[in-house]
mmCIF file of C-alpha atoms in Angstrom:
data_model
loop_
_atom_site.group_PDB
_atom_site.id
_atom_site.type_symbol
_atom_site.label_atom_id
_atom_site.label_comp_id
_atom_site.label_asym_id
_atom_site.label_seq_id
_atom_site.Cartn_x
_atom_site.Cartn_y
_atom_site.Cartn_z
ATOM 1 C CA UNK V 142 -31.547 13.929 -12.252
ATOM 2 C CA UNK V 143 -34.326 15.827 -14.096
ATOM 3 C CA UNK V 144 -36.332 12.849 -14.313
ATOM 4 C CA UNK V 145 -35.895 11.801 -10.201
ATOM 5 C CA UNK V 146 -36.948 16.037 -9.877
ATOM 6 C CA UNK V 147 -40.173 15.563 -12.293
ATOM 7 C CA UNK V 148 -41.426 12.981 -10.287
ATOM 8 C CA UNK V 149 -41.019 14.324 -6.501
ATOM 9 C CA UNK V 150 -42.309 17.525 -7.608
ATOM 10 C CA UNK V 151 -45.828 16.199 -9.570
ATOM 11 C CA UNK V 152 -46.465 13.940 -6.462
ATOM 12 C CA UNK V 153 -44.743 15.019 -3.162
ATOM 13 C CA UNK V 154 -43.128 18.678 -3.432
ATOM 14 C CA UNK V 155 -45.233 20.797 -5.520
ATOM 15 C CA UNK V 156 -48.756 19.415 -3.643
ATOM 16 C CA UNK V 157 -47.154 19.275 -0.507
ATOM 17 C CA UNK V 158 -44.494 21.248 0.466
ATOM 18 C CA UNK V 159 -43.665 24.178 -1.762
ATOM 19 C CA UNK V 160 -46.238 27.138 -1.860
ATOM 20 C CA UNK V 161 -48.333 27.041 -5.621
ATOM 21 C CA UNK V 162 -46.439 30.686 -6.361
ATOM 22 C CA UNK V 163 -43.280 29.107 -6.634
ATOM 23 C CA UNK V 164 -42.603 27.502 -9.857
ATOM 24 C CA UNK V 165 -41.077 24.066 -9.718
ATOM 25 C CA UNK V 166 -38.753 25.645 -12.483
ATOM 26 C CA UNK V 167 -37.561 28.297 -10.087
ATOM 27 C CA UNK V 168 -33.463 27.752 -9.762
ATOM 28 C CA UNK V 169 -33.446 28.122 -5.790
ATOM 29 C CA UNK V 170 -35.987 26.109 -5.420
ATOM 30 C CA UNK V 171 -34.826 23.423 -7.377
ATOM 31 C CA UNK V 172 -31.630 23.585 -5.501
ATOM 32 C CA UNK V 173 -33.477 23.155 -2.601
ATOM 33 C CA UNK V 174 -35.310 20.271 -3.478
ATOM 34 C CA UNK V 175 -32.012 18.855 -5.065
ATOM 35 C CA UNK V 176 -30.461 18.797 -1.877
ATOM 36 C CA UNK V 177 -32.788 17.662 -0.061
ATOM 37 C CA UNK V 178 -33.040 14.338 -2.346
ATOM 38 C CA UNK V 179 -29.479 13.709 -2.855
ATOM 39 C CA UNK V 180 -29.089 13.603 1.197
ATOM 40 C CA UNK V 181 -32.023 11.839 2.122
ATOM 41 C CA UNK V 182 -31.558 8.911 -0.838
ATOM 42 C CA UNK V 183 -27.768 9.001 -0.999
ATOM 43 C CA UNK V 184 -27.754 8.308 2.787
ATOM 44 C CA UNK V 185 -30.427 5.323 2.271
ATOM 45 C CA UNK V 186 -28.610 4.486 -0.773
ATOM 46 C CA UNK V 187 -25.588 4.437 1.265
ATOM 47 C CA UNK V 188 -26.675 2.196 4.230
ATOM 48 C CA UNK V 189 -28.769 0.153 1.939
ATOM 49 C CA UNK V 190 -26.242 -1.105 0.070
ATOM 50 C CA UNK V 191 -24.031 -1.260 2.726
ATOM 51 C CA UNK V 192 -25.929 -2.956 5.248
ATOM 52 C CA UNK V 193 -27.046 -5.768 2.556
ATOM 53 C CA UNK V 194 -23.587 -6.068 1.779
ATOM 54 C CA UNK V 195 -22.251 -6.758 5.448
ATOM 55 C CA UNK V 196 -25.266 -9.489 5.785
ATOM 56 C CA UNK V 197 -25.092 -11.444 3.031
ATOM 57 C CA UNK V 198 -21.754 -10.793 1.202
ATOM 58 C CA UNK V 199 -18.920 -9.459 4.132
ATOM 59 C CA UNK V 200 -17.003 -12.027 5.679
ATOM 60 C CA UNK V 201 -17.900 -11.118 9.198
ATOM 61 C CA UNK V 202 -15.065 -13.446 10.233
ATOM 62 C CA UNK V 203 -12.695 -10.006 9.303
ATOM 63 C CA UNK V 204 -14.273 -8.211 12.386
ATOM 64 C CA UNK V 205 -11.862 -10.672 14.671
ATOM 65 C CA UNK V 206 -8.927 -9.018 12.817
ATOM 66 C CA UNK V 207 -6.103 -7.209 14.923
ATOM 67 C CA UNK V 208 -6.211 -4.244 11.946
ATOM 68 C CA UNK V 209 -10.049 -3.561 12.372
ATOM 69 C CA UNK V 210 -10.726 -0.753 14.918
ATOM 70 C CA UNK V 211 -13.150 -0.803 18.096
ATOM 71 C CA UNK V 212 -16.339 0.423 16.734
ATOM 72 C CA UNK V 213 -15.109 0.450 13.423
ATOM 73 C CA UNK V 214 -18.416 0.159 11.479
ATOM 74 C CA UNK V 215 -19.888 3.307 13.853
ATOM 75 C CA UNK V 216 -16.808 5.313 13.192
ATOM 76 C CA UNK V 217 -16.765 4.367 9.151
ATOM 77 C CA UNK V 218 -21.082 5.484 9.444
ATOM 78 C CA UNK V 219 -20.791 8.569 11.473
ATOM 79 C CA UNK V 220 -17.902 9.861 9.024
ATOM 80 C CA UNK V 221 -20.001 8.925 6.148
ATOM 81 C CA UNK V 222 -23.008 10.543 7.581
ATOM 82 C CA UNK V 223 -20.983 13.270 8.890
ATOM 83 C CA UNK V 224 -19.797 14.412 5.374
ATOM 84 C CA UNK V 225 -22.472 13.670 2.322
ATOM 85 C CA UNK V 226 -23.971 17.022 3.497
ATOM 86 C CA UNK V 227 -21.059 18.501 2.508
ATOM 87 C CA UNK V 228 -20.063 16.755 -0.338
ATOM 88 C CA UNK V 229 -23.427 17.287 -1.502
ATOM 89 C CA UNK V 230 -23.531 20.891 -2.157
ATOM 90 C CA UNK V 231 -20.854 20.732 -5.076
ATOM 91 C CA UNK V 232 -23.046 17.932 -6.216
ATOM 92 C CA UNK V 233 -26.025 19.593 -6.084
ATOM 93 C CA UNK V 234 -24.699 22.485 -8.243
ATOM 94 C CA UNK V 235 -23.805 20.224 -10.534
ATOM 95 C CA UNK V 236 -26.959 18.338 -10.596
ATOM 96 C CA UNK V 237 -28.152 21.768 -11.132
ATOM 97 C CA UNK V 238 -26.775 22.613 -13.922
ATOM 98 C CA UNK V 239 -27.715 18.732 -15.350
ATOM 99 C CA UNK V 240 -31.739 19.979 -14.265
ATOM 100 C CA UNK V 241 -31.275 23.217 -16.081
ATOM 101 C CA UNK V 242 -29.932 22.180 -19.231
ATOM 102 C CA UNK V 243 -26.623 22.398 -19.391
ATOM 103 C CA UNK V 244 -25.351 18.934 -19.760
ATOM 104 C CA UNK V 245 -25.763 16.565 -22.827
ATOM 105 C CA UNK V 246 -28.216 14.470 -21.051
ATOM 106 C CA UNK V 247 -30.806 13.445 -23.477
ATOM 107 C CA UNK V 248 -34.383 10.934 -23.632
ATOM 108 C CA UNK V 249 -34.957 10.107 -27.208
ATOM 109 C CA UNK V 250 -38.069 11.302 -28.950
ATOM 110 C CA UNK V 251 -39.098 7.629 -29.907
ATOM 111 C CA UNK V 252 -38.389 4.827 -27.883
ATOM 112 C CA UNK V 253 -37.006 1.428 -29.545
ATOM 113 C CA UNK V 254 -35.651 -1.453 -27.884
ATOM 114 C CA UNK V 255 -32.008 -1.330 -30.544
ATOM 115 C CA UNK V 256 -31.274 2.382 -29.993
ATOM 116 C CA UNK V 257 -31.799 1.593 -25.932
ATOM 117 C CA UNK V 258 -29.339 -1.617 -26.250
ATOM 118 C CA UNK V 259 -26.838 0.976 -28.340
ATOM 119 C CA UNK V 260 -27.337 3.785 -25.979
ATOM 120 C CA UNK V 261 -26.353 1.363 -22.546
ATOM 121 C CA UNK V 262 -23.700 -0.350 -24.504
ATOM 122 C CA UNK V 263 -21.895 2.953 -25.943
ATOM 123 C CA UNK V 264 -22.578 5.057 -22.631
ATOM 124 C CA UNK V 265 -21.512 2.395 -20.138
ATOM 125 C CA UNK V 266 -18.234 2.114 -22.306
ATOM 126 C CA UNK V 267 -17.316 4.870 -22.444
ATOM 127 C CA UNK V 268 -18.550 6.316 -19.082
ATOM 128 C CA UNK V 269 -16.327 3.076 -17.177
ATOM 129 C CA UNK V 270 -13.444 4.056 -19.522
ATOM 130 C CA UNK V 271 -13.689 7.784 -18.957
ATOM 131 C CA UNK V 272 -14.424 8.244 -15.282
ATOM 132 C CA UNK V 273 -11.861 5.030 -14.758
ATOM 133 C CA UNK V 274 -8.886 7.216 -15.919
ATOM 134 C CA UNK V 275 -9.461 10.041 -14.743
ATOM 135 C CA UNK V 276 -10.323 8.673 -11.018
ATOM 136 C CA UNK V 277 -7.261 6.762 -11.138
ATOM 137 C CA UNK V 278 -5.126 9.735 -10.837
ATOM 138 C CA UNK V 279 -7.489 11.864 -8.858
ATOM 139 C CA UNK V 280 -6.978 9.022 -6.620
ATOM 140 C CA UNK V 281 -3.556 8.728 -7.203
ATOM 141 C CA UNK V 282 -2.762 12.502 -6.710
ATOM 142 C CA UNK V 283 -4.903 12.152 -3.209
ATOM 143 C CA UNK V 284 -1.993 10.144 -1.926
ATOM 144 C CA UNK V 285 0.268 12.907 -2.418
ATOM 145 C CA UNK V 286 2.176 13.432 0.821
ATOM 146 C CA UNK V 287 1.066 17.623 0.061
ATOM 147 C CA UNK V 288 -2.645 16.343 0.670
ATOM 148 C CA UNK V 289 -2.931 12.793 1.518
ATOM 149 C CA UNK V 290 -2.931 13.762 5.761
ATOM 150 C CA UNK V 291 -5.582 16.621 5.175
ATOM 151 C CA UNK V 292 -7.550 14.678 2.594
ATOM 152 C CA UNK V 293 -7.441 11.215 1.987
ATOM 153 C CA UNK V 294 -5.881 9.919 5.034
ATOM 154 C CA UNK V 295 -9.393 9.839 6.883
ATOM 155 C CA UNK V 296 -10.524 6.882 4.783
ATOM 156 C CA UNK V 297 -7.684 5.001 5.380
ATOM 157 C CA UNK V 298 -8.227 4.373 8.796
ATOM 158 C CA UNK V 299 -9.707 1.563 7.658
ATOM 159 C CA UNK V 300 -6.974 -0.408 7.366
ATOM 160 C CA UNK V 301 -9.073 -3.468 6.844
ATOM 161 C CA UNK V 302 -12.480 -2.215 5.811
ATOM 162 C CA UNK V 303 -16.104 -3.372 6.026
ATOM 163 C CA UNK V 304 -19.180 -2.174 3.224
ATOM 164 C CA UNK V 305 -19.675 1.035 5.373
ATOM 165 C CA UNK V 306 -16.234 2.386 4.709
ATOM 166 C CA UNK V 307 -17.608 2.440 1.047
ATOM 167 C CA UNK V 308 -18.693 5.901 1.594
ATOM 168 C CA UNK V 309 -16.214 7.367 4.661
ATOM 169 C CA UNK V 310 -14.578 9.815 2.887
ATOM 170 C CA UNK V 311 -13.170 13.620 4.026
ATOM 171 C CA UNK V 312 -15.811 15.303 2.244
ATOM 172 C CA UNK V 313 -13.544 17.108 -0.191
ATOM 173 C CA UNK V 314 -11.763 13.973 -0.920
ATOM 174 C CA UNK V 315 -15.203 11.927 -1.702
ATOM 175 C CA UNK V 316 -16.301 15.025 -4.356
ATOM 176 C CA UNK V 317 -13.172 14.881 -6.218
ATOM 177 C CA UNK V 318 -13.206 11.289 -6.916
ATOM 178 C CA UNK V 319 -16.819 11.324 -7.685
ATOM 179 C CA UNK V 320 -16.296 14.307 -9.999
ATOM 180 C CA UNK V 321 -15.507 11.946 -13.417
ATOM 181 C CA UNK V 322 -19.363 10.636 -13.019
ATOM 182 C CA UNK V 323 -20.462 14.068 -13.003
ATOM 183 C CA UNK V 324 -18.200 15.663 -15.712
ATOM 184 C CA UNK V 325 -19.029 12.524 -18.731
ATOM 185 C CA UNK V 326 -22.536 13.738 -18.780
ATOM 186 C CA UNK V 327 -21.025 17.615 -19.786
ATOM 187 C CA UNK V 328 -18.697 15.990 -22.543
ATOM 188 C CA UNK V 329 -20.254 13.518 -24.045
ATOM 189 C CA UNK V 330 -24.081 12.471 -24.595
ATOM 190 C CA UNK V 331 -25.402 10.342 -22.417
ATOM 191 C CA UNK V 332 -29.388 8.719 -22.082
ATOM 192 C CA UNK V 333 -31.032 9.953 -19.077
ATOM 193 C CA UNK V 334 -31.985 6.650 -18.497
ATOM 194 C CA UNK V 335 -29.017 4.859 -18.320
ATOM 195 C CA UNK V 336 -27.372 7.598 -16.261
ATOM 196 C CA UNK V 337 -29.662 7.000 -13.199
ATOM 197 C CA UNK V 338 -28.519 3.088 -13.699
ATOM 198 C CA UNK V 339 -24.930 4.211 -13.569
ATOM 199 C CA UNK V 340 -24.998 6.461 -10.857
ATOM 200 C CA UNK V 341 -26.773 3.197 -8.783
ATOM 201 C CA UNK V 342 -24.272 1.063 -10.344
ATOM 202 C CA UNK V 343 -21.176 3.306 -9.026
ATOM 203 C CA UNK V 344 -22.605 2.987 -5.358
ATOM 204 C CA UNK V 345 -23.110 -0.579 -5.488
ATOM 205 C CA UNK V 346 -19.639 -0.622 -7.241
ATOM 206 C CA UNK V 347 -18.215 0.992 -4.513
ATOM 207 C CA UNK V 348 -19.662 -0.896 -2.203
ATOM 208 C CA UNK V 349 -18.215 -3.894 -3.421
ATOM 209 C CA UNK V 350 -14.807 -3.236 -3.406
ATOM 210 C CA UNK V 351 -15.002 -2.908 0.454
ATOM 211 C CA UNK V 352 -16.782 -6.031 1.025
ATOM 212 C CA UNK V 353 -13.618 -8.328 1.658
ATOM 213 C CA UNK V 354 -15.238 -10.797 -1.399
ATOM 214 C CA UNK V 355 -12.401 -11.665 -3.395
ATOM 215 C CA UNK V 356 -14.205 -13.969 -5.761
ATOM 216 C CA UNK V 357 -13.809 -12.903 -8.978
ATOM 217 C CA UNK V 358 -13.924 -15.251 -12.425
ATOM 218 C CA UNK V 359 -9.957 -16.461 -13.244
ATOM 219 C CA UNK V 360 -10.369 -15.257 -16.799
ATOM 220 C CA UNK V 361 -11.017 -11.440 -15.551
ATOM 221 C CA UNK V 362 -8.965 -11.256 -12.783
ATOM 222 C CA UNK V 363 -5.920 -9.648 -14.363
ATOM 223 C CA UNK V 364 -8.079 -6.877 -15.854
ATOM 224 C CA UNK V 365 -11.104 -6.441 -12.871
ATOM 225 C CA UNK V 366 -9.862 -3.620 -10.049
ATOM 226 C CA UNK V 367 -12.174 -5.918 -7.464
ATOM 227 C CA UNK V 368 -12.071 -6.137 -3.510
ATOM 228 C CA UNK V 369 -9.142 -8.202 -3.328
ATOM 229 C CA UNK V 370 -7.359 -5.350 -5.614
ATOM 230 C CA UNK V 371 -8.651 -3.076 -3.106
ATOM 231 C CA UNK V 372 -8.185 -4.621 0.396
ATOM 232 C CA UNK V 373 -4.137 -4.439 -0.582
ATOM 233 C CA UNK V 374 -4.733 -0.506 -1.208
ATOM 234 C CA UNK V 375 -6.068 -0.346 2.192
ATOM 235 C CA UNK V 376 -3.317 -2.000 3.390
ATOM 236 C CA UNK V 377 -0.339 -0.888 1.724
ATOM 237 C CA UNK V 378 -1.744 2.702 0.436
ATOM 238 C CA UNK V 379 0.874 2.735 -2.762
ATOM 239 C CA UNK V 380 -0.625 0.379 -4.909
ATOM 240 C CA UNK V 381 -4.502 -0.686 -6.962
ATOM 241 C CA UNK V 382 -5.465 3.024 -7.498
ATOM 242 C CA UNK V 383 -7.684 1.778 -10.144
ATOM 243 C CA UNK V 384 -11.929 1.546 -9.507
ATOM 244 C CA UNK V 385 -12.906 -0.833 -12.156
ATOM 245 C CA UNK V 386 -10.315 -1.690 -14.204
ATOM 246 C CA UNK V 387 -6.808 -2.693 -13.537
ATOM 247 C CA UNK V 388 -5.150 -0.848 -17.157
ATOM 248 C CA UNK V 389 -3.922 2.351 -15.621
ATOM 249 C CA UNK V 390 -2.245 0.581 -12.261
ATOM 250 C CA UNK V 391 -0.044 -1.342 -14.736
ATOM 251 C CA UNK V 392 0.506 2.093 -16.967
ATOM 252 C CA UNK V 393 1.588 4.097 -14.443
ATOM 253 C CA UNK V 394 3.534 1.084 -12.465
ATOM 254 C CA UNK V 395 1.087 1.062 -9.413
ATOM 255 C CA UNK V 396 -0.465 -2.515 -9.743
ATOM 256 C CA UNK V 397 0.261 -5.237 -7.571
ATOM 257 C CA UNK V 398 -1.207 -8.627 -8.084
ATOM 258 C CA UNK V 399 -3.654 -8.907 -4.925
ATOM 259 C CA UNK V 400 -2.240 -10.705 -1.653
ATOM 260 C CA UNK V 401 -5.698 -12.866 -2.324
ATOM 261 C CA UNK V 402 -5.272 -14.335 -5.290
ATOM 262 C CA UNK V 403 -1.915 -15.852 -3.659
ATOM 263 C CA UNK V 404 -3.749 -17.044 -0.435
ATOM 264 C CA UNK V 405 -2.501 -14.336 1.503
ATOM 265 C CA UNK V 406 -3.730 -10.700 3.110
ATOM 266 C CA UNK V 407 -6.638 -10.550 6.122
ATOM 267 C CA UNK V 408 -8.585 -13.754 5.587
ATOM 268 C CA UNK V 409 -5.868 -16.112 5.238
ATOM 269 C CA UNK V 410 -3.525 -14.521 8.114
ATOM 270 C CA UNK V 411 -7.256 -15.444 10.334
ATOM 271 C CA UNK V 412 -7.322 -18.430 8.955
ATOM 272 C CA UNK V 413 -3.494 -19.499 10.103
ATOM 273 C CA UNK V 414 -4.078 -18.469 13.283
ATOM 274 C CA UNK V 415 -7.421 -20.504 13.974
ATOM 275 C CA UNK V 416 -5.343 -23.315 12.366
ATOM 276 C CA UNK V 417 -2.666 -23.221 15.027
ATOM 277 C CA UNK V 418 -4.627 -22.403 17.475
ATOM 278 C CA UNK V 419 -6.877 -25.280 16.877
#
C-alpha cells in the first residue's frame, strides 16, 4: 500500500492538503491519509465492480424471485456503506504496519520480465492456497450458532443475492474473513506489485461469486468454489464455505455439488414457473 501512499502524497496530499511541517513519514499522518484512501477507493471499488457486475453479468431475471427482498440492492448498499468505515480501521492499522515496514513486502532492485513471471506465479499460489484455508474456517467458525446471529447472520439476509451483497458484511464479520489477505504479506514475501493486483483481484473475486453466473468450464467445476457453489451457501447456510477452491469443503465434509450444475436452485425454479405459466 506504500506504493498507492507514494503517489497520493507527491501529487495530491503533501501539495494540497497536509501542512509542509508535517512529514509524509509521520505515523498519524499516514494513518490518516490511509484511511482516508481505503474508504474513498474501497467504496468506488466496491460499487464499481458491483454495479458493472449487475449490468452486464447478473441475471436480472433473479430480482422476480420470491427469496429476494423489497429493496434488496439498497439494503445490501447501505449495509455495505454503513460498515467499510469500520472495518477499515483494523485495516488501516494493518496497512500501517505494511507502510512502515513491517511486512515482507518487497520491489526488486532490478526489474526483469522472468523474476516478475516467478514472483506472480509463486505469490498468487501460494497467497490463493494460504488465505483459501484459512478463510474457509474463519468462515466456517462464523456459522457457529455462539456467533453466527451477532456476526454473520447480517449477510445472509440475502438469501438470493445480487453483486452488491459482495461487500454487506457486519463489519467485524467482513475484517475477519479478509484478515488471510492481510496476514500472507507478514509470513511470507510477497512483490509489491503483485499484491495491489491481488487485493483488486479478491474484490472482483468476491464480486463474482454473488453474481448468480454459474458458468464455469466442465473440466474445473469440481475444484472452482464459483457462484453456483455460492448461491447454495446462501441458501442452505451449511454447506460451500470455500472462496476459491472447493479442497477444504470436501476435507472437512461441507461440500455439496451446486443445485446449478443439476438444473436446479433460483434460476431454474423461475424458469418452471414462466414455463407453466406460459
Amino acid at each position: 500500500m506504500d506504493l498507492v501512499l507514494d503517489i497520493l502524497d507527491q501529487n495530491f496530499f503533501t501539495p494540497y492538503v497536509y501542512p509542509a511541517t508535517w512529514p509524509e513519514n509521520d505515523c498519524y499522518r499516514q494513518f490518516i491519509s490511509l484511511f482516508v484512501v481505503t474508504n474513498i477507493g474501497g467504496v468506488i471499488m466496491y460499487l464499481s465492480l458491483a454495479t458493472f457486475s449487475f449490468v452486464f453479468v447478473f441475471d436480472r431475471a433473479l430480482m422476480k424471485h420470491p427469496l429476494i427482498l423489497e429493496h434488496q440492492i439498497y439494503k445490501e448498499i447501505i449495509v455495505t456503506l454503513k460498515s467499510i468505515p469500520f472495518m477499515s480501521f483494523p485495516t488501516v492499522s494493518l496497512f500501517l504496519l505494511e507502510v512502515r515496514g513491517y511486512s515482507q513486502l518487497y520491489l526488486p532492485s532490478n526489474f526483469s520480465w522472468p523474476h516478475l513471471i516467478r514472483d506472480i506465479i509463486l505469490s498468487t499460489t501460494g497467497f490463493l492456497v494460504f488465505t483459501d484455508a484459512l478463510i474457509y474456517w474463519i468462515h466456517r467458525g462464523l456459522h457457529h450458532r455462539s456467533v453466527y446471529k451477532y456476526l454473520h447472520k447480517v449477510h445472509h439476509r440475502w438469501k438470493v443475492p445480487t453483486p452488491f451483497a459482495s461487500h454487506a458484511f457486519h463489519p467485524i464479520d467482513g475484517f475477519l474473513q479478509s484478515l488471510p489477505y492481510h496476514l500472507y504479506p507478514f509470513i511470507f514475501p510477497l512483490n509489491k506489485v503483485v499484491y495491489l493486483v491481488l487485493f483488486v483481484f479478491v474484490n472482483i473475486w468476491t464480486v463474482s461469486i454473488h453474481d448468480g453466473d454459474y458458468r464455469v468450464p466442465e473440466l474445473l467445476q469440481p475444484f472452482v468454489n464459483g457462484s453456483a457453489h455460492h448461491t447454495d451457501h446462501h441458501l442452505l447456510y451449511n454447506c460451500n464455505y470455500g472462496q476459491y477452491f472447493t479442497v477444504w469443503d470436501r476435507i472437512g465434509g461441507s461440500f455439496r455439488h451446486p443445485s446449478a450444475f443439476q438444473e436446479k436452485g433460483p434460476k431454474f425454479e423461475l424458469k418452471k414457473t414462466a414455463d407453466k405459466m406460459g
